[in-house]
Coordinates of C-alpha atoms in Angstrom, one line a residue:
Chain A
M164 CA 0.0 0.0 0.0
P165 CA 2.5 2.7 1.1
F166 CA 4.4 3.1 -2.1
S167 CA 1.6 2.7 -4.6
S168 CA -0.5 5.1 -2.7
F169 CA 2.5 7.5 -2.5
F170 CA 2.7 7.3 -6.3
I171 CA -0.9 7.9 -6.9
F172 CA -0.8 10.7 -4.5
T173 CA 2.2 12.2 -6.3
L174 CA 0.4 11.9 -9.6
R175 CA -2.7 13.5 -8.2
V176 CA -0.8 16.4 -6.7
I177 CA 1.1 16.9 -10.0
L178 CA -2.2 17.0 -11.8
V179 CA -3.9 19.3 -9.3
S180 CA -0.9 21.7 -9.2
N181 CA -0.9 21.8 -13.0
I182 CA -4.5 23.1 -12.9
L183 CA -4.1 25.4 -10.0
W184 CA -0.6 26.5 -11.1
A185 CA 0.3 29.9 -9.5
L186 CA -2.4 32.2 -10.7
P187 CA -1.7 35.8 -10.0
P188 CA -4.2 37.3 -7.5
W189 CA -6.2 39.3 -10.2
E190 CA -6.9 36.1 -12.1
Y191 CA -8.7 34.4 -9.2
P192 CA -11.8 32.6 -10.3
R193 CA -14.8 34.9 -9.6
A194 CA -17.8 33.4 -8.1
R195 CA -20.6 33.0 -10.6
A196 CA -24.2 33.8 -9.6
E197 CA -25.7 30.4 -10.2
E198 CA -23.3 28.4 -8.1
A199 CA -21.9 29.2 -4.7
R200 CA -18.1 29.1 -4.8
L201 CA -15.7 28.9 -1.9
I202 CA -12.2 30.1 -2.5
I203 CA -9.5 28.7 -0.2
T204 CA -5.8 29.7 -0.5
G205 CA -2.6 29.2 1.5
S206 CA -0.4 26.5 3.0
S207 CA 0.9 23.9 0.6
T208 CA 1.0 21.5 3.5
M209 CA -2.7 21.7 4.0
A210 CA -3.8 22.1 0.3
P211 CA -3.9 18.3 -0.5
L212 CA -6.0 17.6 2.6
V213 CA -8.3 20.6 2.1
S214 CA -8.9 19.8 -1.5
E215 CA -9.8 16.2 -0.5
I216 CA -12.2 17.6 2.1
G217 CA -13.5 20.0 -0.6
K218 CA -14.3 17.1 -3.0
R219 CA -16.3 15.3 -0.4
F220 CA -18.0 18.6 0.6
E221 CA -19.0 19.1 -3.1
T222 CA -20.6 15.6 -3.3
L223 CA -22.5 16.2 -0.1
H224 CA -23.6 19.7 -1.0
P225 CA -24.4 19.7 -4.7
G226 CA -24.2 23.1 -6.4
N227 CA -21.2 24.3 -4.4
R228 CA -17.7 24.5 -5.7
V229 CA -14.6 24.5 -3.5
D230 CA -11.4 26.0 -5.2
V231 CA -8.2 25.3 -3.4
Q232 CA -5.0 27.1 -4.3
T233 CA -1.5 26.9 -2.8
G234 CA 1.0 29.7 -2.0
G235 CA 2.1 29.3 1.5
S236 CA 0.6 30.1 4.9
S237 CA 1.4 33.9 4.7
R238 CA -0.5 34.1 1.4
G239 CA -3.4 32.3 3.0
I240 CA -3.6 34.8 5.9
A241 CA -3.1 37.8 3.5
D242 CA -5.8 36.6 1.2
A243 CA -8.2 36.1 4.1
V244 CA -7.5 39.6 5.3
T245 CA -8.0 41.2 1.9
G246 CA -11.0 39.1 1.0
L247 CA -9.4 37.6 -2.1
A248 CA -10.1 34.2 -0.5
D249 CA -13.1 33.2 1.6
I250 CA -10.9 31.0 3.8
G251 CA -7.1 31.1 4.2
M252 CA -5.0 28.0 5.2
A253 CA -2.1 28.4 7.7
S254 CA -0.1 25.5 8.9
R255 CA 0.7 27.2 12.2
A256 CA -1.1 28.9 15.1
L257 CA -2.2 32.5 14.6
K258 CA 0.3 35.0 15.8
P259 CA -0.7 37.6 18.5
Q260 CA -0.7 40.4 15.9
E261 CA -3.2 38.3 13.9
A262 CA -5.7 38.1 16.8
H263 CA -8.3 40.1 14.9
L264 CA -8.7 37.1 12.5
F265 CA -10.7 34.0 13.3
G266 CA -8.8 30.7 13.2
S267 CA -10.4 27.2 13.3
V268 CA -8.0 24.3 13.8
I269 CA -9.0 21.3 11.7
A270 CA -6.1 18.9 12.5
Y271 CA -2.6 18.7 13.9
D272 CA 0.7 17.9 12.2
G273 CA 3.2 16.3 14.6
I274 CA 6.6 14.7 13.9
T275 CA 8.6 12.4 16.0
I276 CA 12.3 11.3 16.1
I277 CA 12.5 7.5 15.6
L278 CA 15.3 5.0 16.3
H279 CA 15.6 1.3 15.8
R280 CA 14.3 -0.8 18.7
D281 CA 17.8 -2.4 19.2
N282 CA 19.4 1.0 19.8
P283 CA 20.0 1.3 23.6
V284 CA 19.5 5.1 23.4
T285 CA 16.1 6.1 24.6
N286 CA 16.4 9.8 25.1
L287 CA 18.2 12.6 23.3
T288 CA 18.3 16.3 24.1
D289 CA 17.5 18.8 21.4
A290 CA 21.2 19.8 21.2
Q291 CA 22.2 16.2 20.7
I292 CA 19.7 15.7 17.9
R293 CA 20.9 18.9 16.3
D294 CA 24.5 17.7 16.5
I295 CA 23.7 14.3 15.0
Y296 CA 21.9 15.9 12.1
T297 CA 24.7 18.4 11.4
G298 CA 27.4 15.7 11.6
T299 CA 29.0 17.0 14.8
I300 CA 28.2 13.7 16.5
T301 CA 28.9 10.7 14.2
N302 CA 29.0 7.8 16.7
W303 CA 26.3 6.6 19.0
K304 CA 28.9 6.1 21.7
T305 CA 29.0 9.9 22.2
V306 CA 25.4 10.0 23.4
G307 CA 25.6 6.8 25.5
G308 CA 24.9 4.2 22.8
N309 CA 26.9 1.4 21.1
D310 CA 30.1 2.1 19.3
A311 CA 28.5 2.4 15.9
P312 CA 28.4 5.2 13.2
T313 CA 25.1 7.1 13.0
T314 CA 23.0 6.9 9.9
V315 CA 21.1 10.1 9.4
V316 CA 17.8 9.9 7.6
N317 CA 16.5 13.2 6.1
K318 CA 13.5 14.1 4.1
A319 CA 13.4 15.4 0.5
E320 CA 13.1 19.1 -0.2
G321 CA 9.6 20.6 -0.2
R322 CA 8.1 18.3 2.3
S323 CA 6.2 19.9 5.2
T324 CA 7.8 17.5 7.7
L325 CA 11.3 18.7 6.7
E326 CA 10.2 22.3 7.0
L327 CA 8.8 21.8 10.5
F328 CA 11.9 19.9 11.6
L329 CA 14.3 22.6 10.2
Q330 CA 12.2 25.3 11.8
Y331 CA 12.1 23.7 15.2
F332 CA 15.9 22.9 15.3
N333 CA 16.7 26.3 13.6
L334 CA 18.6 24.6 10.8
K335 CA 19.0 25.1 7.1
N336 CA 18.8 22.0 4.8
R337 CA 22.4 22.5 3.7
D338 CA 23.6 22.2 7.3
I339 CA 22.2 18.7 7.5
H340 CA 24.7 15.9 6.9
A341 CA 22.4 13.1 5.7
H342 CA 23.2 9.5 4.7
V343 CA 19.8 8.7 3.4
V344 CA 17.1 11.0 1.9
I345 CA 13.6 9.6 1.8
G346 CA 10.3 10.6 0.3
D347 CA 7.3 9.5 2.3
N348 CA 6.9 8.4 5.9
E349 CA 6.6 4.7 5.3
Q350 CA 9.9 4.7 3.4
G351 CA 11.5 6.5 6.4
I352 CA 10.1 3.9 8.8
K353 CA 11.3 1.0 6.6
T354 CA 14.8 2.6 6.4
V355 CA 15.1 2.9 10.2
A356 CA 13.5 -0.5 10.8
G357 CA 16.2 -2.0 8.6
N358 CA 19.2 -0.2 10.2
P359 CA 19.9 -0.5 14.0
H360 CA 22.1 2.7 13.8
A361 CA 19.7 4.9 11.9
I362 CA 17.9 8.0 13.2
G363 CA 14.9 9.6 11.3
Y364 CA 11.9 11.7 11.8
V365 CA 8.4 11.0 10.5
S366 CA 4.8 11.9 11.0
I367 CA 3.7 10.9 14.5
G368 CA 0.5 9.1 13.4
T369 CA 2.3 6.7 11.1
A370 CA 5.1 6.0 13.5
Q371 CA 2.8 5.3 16.4
Y372 CA 0.7 3.0 14.3
D373 CA 3.7 1.0 13.0
A374 CA 5.4 0.9 16.4
T375 CA 2.3 -0.7 18.0
H376 CA 2.0 -3.2 15.1
G377 CA 5.4 -4.9 15.4
V378 CA 7.7 -2.7 13.4
P379 CA 11.0 -2.5 15.3
I380 CA 11.2 1.3 15.9
I381 CA 10.9 3.4 19.0
L382 CA 9.5 7.0 19.3
L383 CA 11.8 9.3 21.2
P384 CA 10.3 11.8 23.7
L385 CA 11.2 15.4 23.1
R386 CA 12.1 17.7 26.0
N387 CA 10.8 14.7 28.1
I388 CA 7.4 14.9 26.6
P389 CA 6.4 11.5 25.2
A390 CA 5.7 11.4 21.4
T391 CA 2.1 10.4 21.3
I392 CA -1.0 11.4 19.3
E393 CA -2.5 12.7 22.5
S394 CA 0.4 15.0 23.3
V395 CA 0.2 16.4 19.8
R396 CA -3.6 16.9 20.1
T397 CA -3.3 18.8 23.4
G398 CA -0.5 20.9 21.9
T399 CA 2.1 20.0 24.5
F400 CA 4.4 18.1 22.1
P401 CA 7.0 20.6 21.0
L402 CA 7.5 19.3 17.4
S403 CA 3.9 19.9 16.3
R404 CA 1.7 22.5 14.7
P405 CA -2.0 23.1 14.3
L406 CA -3.5 23.2 10.7
T407 CA -5.7 26.2 10.8
L408 CA -8.5 27.6 8.5
V409 CA -8.5 31.4 8.8
T410 CA -11.4 33.7 8.2
K411 CA -11.6 37.5 8.5
S412 CA -14.4 37.3 11.0
T413 CA -16.5 34.7 12.7
P414 CA -17.3 32.2 9.9
A415 CA -20.8 32.5 8.5
G416 CA -22.8 31.0 5.6
L417 CA -21.0 28.6 3.3
S418 CA -17.7 29.2 5.0
K419 CA -19.2 28.1 8.3
T420 CA -20.8 25.0 6.8
F421 CA -17.4 24.1 5.2
I422 CA -15.4 24.7 8.4
D423 CA -17.8 22.8 10.5
F424 CA -17.7 19.9 8.0
A425 CA -13.8 20.0 8.1
R426 CA -13.8 19.8 11.9
S427 CA -16.4 16.9 12.0
S428 CA -15.6 13.2 12.3
Q429 CA -16.9 12.8 8.7
V430 CA -13.4 13.7 7.4
H431 CA -11.3 11.7 9.9
D432 CA -10.3 9.1 7.3
L433 CA -9.1 11.9 4.9
I434 CA -7.0 13.4 7.7
L435 CA -5.5 10.1 8.7
K436 CA -4.7 9.3 5.1
Q437 CA -2.5 12.4 5.0
Y438 CA -0.7 11.4 8.2
F439 CA -2.2 14.2 10.2
V440 CA -3.8 14.0 13.6
P441 CA -7.6 14.6 13.8
L442 CA -9.1 16.8 16.5
Q443 CA -10.7 14.1 18.6
E444 CA -10.7 10.3 18.8
Chain B
M683 CA 17.3 -1.4 -49.8
I684 CA 14.4 -2.0 -52.1
S685 CA 12.0 0.9 -52.6
S686 CA 8.4 -0.2 -52.9
S687 CA 7.2 3.1 -54.5
S688 CA 8.7 2.2 -57.9
N689 CA 8.0 -1.5 -58.2
I690 CA 4.4 -1.7 -57.2
S691 CA 2.4 -1.8 -60.4
S692 CA -1.0 -1.6 -58.9
H693 CA -2.4 1.8 -58.0
S694 CA -5.5 0.6 -56.2
K695 CA -7.4 2.7 -53.7
S696 CA -6.8 0.3 -50.9
D697 CA -3.0 0.6 -51.5
A698 CA -3.2 4.3 -51.2
L699 CA -5.3 4.1 -48.1
L700 CA -2.9 1.8 -46.5
A701 CA 0.1 3.9 -47.4
W702 CA -1.5 7.1 -46.0
S703 CA -2.7 5.5 -42.8
L704 CA 0.8 4.0 -42.2
R705 CA 2.3 7.5 -42.9
L706 CA -0.1 9.0 -40.3
L707 CA 0.7 6.3 -37.7
A708 CA 4.5 6.8 -38.3
L709 CA 4.0 10.5 -37.9
M710 CA 2.2 10.0 -34.6
A711 CA 4.9 7.7 -33.2
G712 CA 7.6 10.2 -34.1
G713 CA 5.5 13.2 -33.2
L714 CA 5.0 11.9 -29.7
L715 CA 8.7 12.2 -28.9
L716 CA 8.7 15.7 -30.2
L717 CA 5.7 16.5 -28.1
V718 CA 7.4 15.1 -25.0
V719 CA 10.5 17.2 -25.6
A720 CA 8.4 20.3 -26.4
F721 CA 6.5 19.8 -23.1
L722 CA 9.7 19.4 -21.1
L723 CA 11.1 22.6 -22.7
H724 CA 7.9 24.5 -22.1
E725 CA 7.7 23.5 -18.4
S726 CA 11.4 24.1 -17.8
W727 CA 11.4 27.4 -19.7
P728 CA 10.8 29.5 -16.5
A729 CA 13.9 27.8 -15.0
L730 CA 16.0 28.7 -18.0
Q731 CA 14.8 32.3 -18.0
R732 CA 15.0 33.0 -14.3
I733 CA 17.8 30.7 -13.3
G734 CA 19.8 30.2 -16.5
L735 CA 21.4 27.1 -17.9
S736 CA 24.9 27.8 -16.5
R737 CA 23.6 27.8 -12.9
F738 CA 22.5 24.2 -13.2
V739 CA 26.2 23.3 -13.3
T740 CA 27.9 26.1 -11.3
D741 CA 25.6 26.5 -8.2
P742 CA 27.0 25.3 -4.9
G743 CA 24.6 22.4 -4.7
W744 CA 21.0 21.2 -4.9
Y745 CA 19.0 23.2 -2.4
P746 CA 16.0 24.3 -4.4
T747 CA 14.2 25.9 -1.5
E748 CA 17.3 28.0 -0.8
D749 CA 17.7 28.9 -4.5
A750 CA 20.6 26.6 -5.5
Y751 CA 20.1 24.2 -8.4
R752 CA 23.2 22.3 -9.3
L753 CA 22.3 19.1 -11.1
T754 CA 25.8 17.7 -11.9
A755 CA 26.0 15.3 -8.9
M756 CA 22.7 13.7 -10.1
V757 CA 23.9 13.4 -13.7
W758 CA 27.0 11.5 -12.4
G759 CA 24.8 9.5 -10.0
T760 CA 22.6 8.4 -12.9
L761 CA 25.7 7.6 -15.1
W762 CA 27.6 5.6 -12.4
A763 CA 24.5 3.5 -11.6
T764 CA 23.8 2.8 -15.3
V765 CA 27.4 2.1 -16.3
G766 CA 27.9 -0.2 -13.2
S767 CA 24.8 -2.2 -13.8
V768 CA 25.5 -2.5 -17.6
L769 CA 29.0 -3.7 -16.9
L770 CA 27.7 -6.4 -14.6
A771 CA 24.6 -7.4 -16.6
T772 CA 26.1 -7.6 -20.1
P773 CA 28.5 -10.5 -19.5
L774 CA 26.0 -12.3 -17.3
G775 CA 23.2 -11.8 -19.9
I776 CA 25.2 -12.8 -22.9
L777 CA 26.8 -15.8 -21.2
S778 CA 23.5 -17.0 -20.0
A779 CA 22.0 -16.6 -23.5
L780 CA 24.9 -18.7 -24.8
F781 CA 24.5 -21.3 -22.1
C782 CA 20.8 -21.5 -22.9
H783 CA 21.3 -21.9 -26.6
F784 CA 24.4 -24.1 -26.8
Y785 CA 25.1 -25.9 -23.5
A786 CA 21.8 -26.5 -21.6
P787 CA 19.8 -29.6 -22.3
P788 CA 16.5 -28.6 -24.1
L789 CA 14.2 -29.1 -21.1
L790 CA 16.4 -27.1 -18.8
S791 CA 16.9 -24.4 -21.5
R792 CA 13.2 -24.0 -21.9
W793 CA 12.6 -23.7 -18.2
Y794 CA 15.5 -21.4 -17.8
R795 CA 14.2 -19.1 -20.4
R796 CA 10.7 -19.1 -18.8
M797 CA 12.3 -18.1 -15.5
V798 CA 14.2 -15.2 -17.1
E799 CA 11.0 -14.1 -18.8
L800 CA 9.3 -14.1 -15.5
L801 CA 12.1 -12.0 -14.0
A802 CA 11.5 -9.5 -16.8
G803 CA 7.9 -9.2 -15.8
I804 CA 8.5 -8.4 -12.1
P805 CA 7.4 -4.8 -11.5
S806 CA 10.2 -2.4 -10.4
V807 CA 8.6 -1.5 -7.1
V808 CA 8.9 -5.2 -6.1
F809 CA 12.6 -5.1 -6.8
G810 CA 12.8 -1.9 -4.9
F811 CA 10.9 -3.2 -1.9
W812 CA 13.1 -6.3 -1.8
G813 CA 16.2 -4.2 -2.1
L814 CA 15.0 -1.9 0.8
V815 CA 14.2 -4.7 3.3
V816 CA 16.8 -7.3 2.3
L817 CA 19.7 -6.0 0.3
V818 CA 20.1 -2.6 1.9
P819 CA 20.3 -4.0 5.5
M820 CA 22.7 -6.6 4.3
I821 CA 25.0 -4.0 2.8
G822 CA 24.5 -1.9 6.0
R823 CA 25.8 -4.7 8.2
W824 CA 28.9 -5.0 6.0
H825 CA 29.6 -1.4 5.4
P826 CA 27.2 1.2 6.9
P827 CA 25.0 3.1 6.1
G828 CA 23.6 0.6 3.5
P829 CA 21.6 2.6 0.9
S830 CA 24.3 3.1 -1.7
L831 CA 25.5 3.2 -5.2
L832 CA 26.3 -0.5 -4.8
A833 CA 22.7 -1.3 -3.8
G834 CA 21.5 0.6 -6.9
I835 CA 23.9 -1.1 -9.2
L836 CA 22.9 -4.6 -7.9
I837 CA 19.1 -3.9 -8.2
L838 CA 19.5 -2.4 -11.7
T839 CA 21.6 -5.4 -12.7
L840 CA 18.8 -7.7 -11.7
M841 CA 16.3 -5.6 -13.6
I842 CA 18.2 -5.3 -16.9
L843 CA 19.6 -8.8 -16.9
P844 CA 16.5 -10.4 -18.4
T845 CA 16.2 -7.7 -21.1
I846 CA 19.8 -8.2 -22.2
M847 CA 19.6 -12.0 -21.9
L848 CA 16.3 -12.4 -23.9
V849 CA 17.3 -10.0 -26.7
A850 CA 20.8 -11.6 -26.9
H851 CA 19.2 -15.0 -27.0
A852 CA 16.8 -14.0 -29.9
S853 CA 19.7 -12.6 -31.9
I854 CA 21.9 -15.7 -31.4
A855 CA 19.0 -17.9 -32.5
Q856 CA 18.9 -15.9 -35.8
V857 CA 22.4 -17.0 -36.9
P858 CA 21.8 -19.1 -40.1
V859 CA 21.9 -22.8 -39.4
A860 CA 24.2 -23.2 -42.4
Y861 CA 27.0 -21.3 -40.6
I862 CA 26.8 -23.7 -37.6
H863 CA 26.7 -26.8 -39.9
S864 CA 29.7 -25.5 -41.9
A865 CA 31.6 -24.7 -38.7
T866 CA 30.9 -28.2 -37.3
A867 CA 31.9 -29.8 -40.6
L868 CA 35.2 -27.9 -40.4
G869 CA 35.7 -29.6 -37.0
L870 CA 35.5 -26.4 -34.9
T871 CA 35.0 -26.9 -31.1
R872 CA 31.9 -25.5 -29.6
W873 CA 33.8 -22.6 -28.0
S874 CA 35.5 -21.6 -31.2
L875 CA 32.2 -21.8 -33.0
I876 CA 30.8 -19.4 -30.5
W877 CA 33.8 -17.1 -30.4
H878 CA 34.5 -16.9 -34.2
V879 CA 31.1 -17.5 -35.8
I880 CA 28.2 -16.8 -33.5
L881 CA 29.4 -13.7 -31.6
P882 CA 30.6 -11.8 -34.7
T883 CA 27.5 -12.6 -36.8
S884 CA 25.0 -11.7 -34.0
Q885 CA 26.8 -8.7 -32.7
V886 CA 24.3 -6.2 -34.0
G887 CA 21.6 -7.9 -31.9
L888 CA 24.0 -8.1 -28.9
F889 CA 24.6 -4.3 -29.1
T890 CA 20.8 -3.7 -29.3
S891 CA 20.4 -5.8 -26.2
V892 CA 22.9 -3.8 -24.2
L893 CA 21.4 -0.5 -25.6
L894 CA 17.9 -1.6 -24.4
G895 CA 19.3 -2.6 -21.1
S896 CA 21.1 0.8 -20.6
A897 CA 18.0 2.7 -21.5
R898 CA 16.0 0.8 -18.9
A899 CA 18.7 1.4 -16.3
L900 CA 18.8 5.2 -17.1
G901 CA 15.1 5.6 -16.8
E902 CA 14.4 3.4 -13.8
T903 CA 12.9 5.4 -10.9
M904 CA 11.1 3.6 -8.1
A905 CA 13.6 0.9 -7.4
V906 CA 16.7 3.2 -7.3
L907 CA 14.7 5.7 -5.3
M908 CA 14.2 3.1 -2.6
V909 CA 17.8 1.7 -2.4
C910 CA 20.2 4.5 -3.4
G911 CA 19.9 6.8 -0.4
N912 CA 19.1 9.8 -2.5
V913 CA 21.8 12.1 -1.0
V914 CA 22.9 14.6 -3.6
Q915 CA 26.7 14.1 -3.8
L916 CA 29.4 12.8 -6.0
P917 CA 30.1 9.3 -4.7
S918 CA 33.7 8.7 -3.7
H919 CA 33.2 4.9 -3.4
L920 CA 30.6 2.2 -4.0
F921 CA 29.2 2.5 -0.5
D922 CA 28.3 6.2 -0.8
P923 CA 24.6 7.0 -1.3
I924 CA 23.7 8.8 -4.6
R925 CA 20.7 10.4 -6.1
T926 CA 19.7 9.8 -9.7
L927 CA 17.9 12.4 -11.9
T928 CA 14.8 10.2 -12.0
A929 CA 14.7 9.8 -8.2
N930 CA 15.1 13.5 -7.9
I931 CA 11.9 14.1 -9.9
A932 CA 9.8 11.5 -8.1
L933 CA 11.0 12.6 -4.7
E934 CA 10.3 16.3 -5.0
M935 CA 7.7 16.8 -7.6
A936 CA 4.7 16.3 -5.2
Y937 CA 5.5 19.4 -3.2
A938 CA 7.5 21.6 -5.6
L939 CA 6.4 25.1 -6.5
G940 CA 7.7 27.8 -8.8
N941 CA 11.4 27.7 -9.7
H942 CA 11.8 24.4 -7.8
R943 CA 9.2 22.8 -10.0
A944 CA 10.7 24.2 -13.2
A945 CA 14.1 22.9 -12.1
L946 CA 12.7 19.4 -11.7
F947 CA 11.5 19.6 -15.3
M948 CA 15.1 20.6 -16.1
S949 CA 16.2 17.3 -14.5
G950 CA 13.9 15.6 -16.9
L951 CA 15.5 17.5 -19.8
F952 CA 19.0 16.5 -18.6
L953 CA 17.8 12.9 -18.4
M954 CA 16.5 13.1 -22.0
G955 CA 19.9 14.4 -23.1
L956 CA 21.6 11.5 -21.4
V957 CA 19.4 9.0 -23.3
V958 CA 20.0 10.8 -26.6
L959 CA 23.7 10.6 -25.9
V960 CA 23.6 6.8 -25.2
V961 CA 21.6 6.1 -28.3
C962 CA 24.0 8.2 -30.4
M963 CA 27.0 6.4 -28.9
A964 CA 25.4 3.0 -29.5
E965 CA 24.6 3.9 -33.1
G966 CA 28.2 5.0 -33.8
L967 CA 29.6 1.9 -32.1
R968 CA 27.3 -0.3 -34.0
H969 CA 28.2 1.0 -37.5
R970 CA 31.9 0.8 -36.8
N971 CA 31.6 -2.8 -35.6
I972 CA 29.5 -4.0 -38.6
Y973 CA 32.2 -2.5 -40.8
V974 CA 34.9 -4.4 -38.9
A975 CA 33.0 -7.6 -39.0
T976 CA 32.3 -7.6 -42.7
R977 CA 35.7 -6.5 -43.9

């Protein structure tokens, strides 16, 4: 499943991004009178999820169109402010200076550091993780493990997981000294599961599922907070972020219907399919 | 070559219809390639305009989100993986074709060929998956980290071996029986028959088999993506991870925007250039060798 679905997903994203390819703001599709159209712009992390939710919304509410365009969280917020978009997508919490906007969290994105089960190391400080990824620490002995070289697993450019990881550890991708670069989460887990000296980071949902289903990996706590779906959901896990739909004021009309739908349990399967954490169990 | 336009006496309507529909189909087959190249050029045009061709070889590295787009390490990665696997698979493929045709008992030969045909039919993801969970950990125990140029070469060898073996076998089977009879009548041993008669007369087919194998190795994506490690660097030895041009596209296309996306189409264009280069080289080599053989 993982690789074929990765491929289909890739294809779909390529197709979608071809259609939605970087329109300048003045060419935004204008709502026509006969059908209600919801324009959503912003974070490229959220765009695949929101367009899936949009497709399901369209089938449940015939006569409505949901247009999803990417351009980054800042564009999402800017478009929500200027009214170019009905809803903006931001893959972060709203900043204090954005308090006049209305944010609705639809899911969480959390990533966790994973090691092989046979690795005696069970806890790393942020500084140690940083040193391992930049190549300052190259042997597990230095952090209390076996005398074995570290294998650093990094993500390919453009992935939201990489972006969140770099942002948290305050790194640039060119600082990272990687031995393996992977595409999707499952590939990362297979790589770590097959190498007792590997260290990697993947979406928390996938890692927790695999770890409880016999895959030989362990999830490291971060700043002594255990890496679990619950700690991501409560916002205590440091390496996580809320996926937020932003509106200029309290949502009303079609926007409200859509946001309520995106927060409901009707879209849980879609959220899980994108390796995000849904709001409630 | 015999031209059919002058020696066909009938000018019936069905002949003309056939001729025109064949022309149309041929045009479509050729036009498809041109369309693909035109599409690649169109999509990578923004990169050529905003980044410029020279920066794809002079930038400090491949960090598309930090505005650096050097592709050379990936060109070398593709070349090393292809050359390595072709060097391994060519002798293996041709020798097993010879074994199959001249040494194996008929029953074994038939089953052996079936097995190789089956090997040719295994999808590349399956090879990649096997490589990721079996081969890579094995190499990792021997010489960490595991995902490496070597793993890529071994997987590609497995994948192109059946292509080379089956095409080589077919071209060996086309050597006229009279040659073999004459050679046997002259008292040649089996090995000198192969070395002096079979290989020289079937060498065009053998070159084709290697060419087809190389093209498959150049274009393979999923299996190399899973076993090669995908680190953008010039490998200093066999155990270093590499990234190929194809893996680069598959890894990053899903989330690429703007210049990054155009740069990925540029990788596609570079790959296309490599394939053209290989085909040209093979053509040149082939003509020279035919000349030597018939002299």
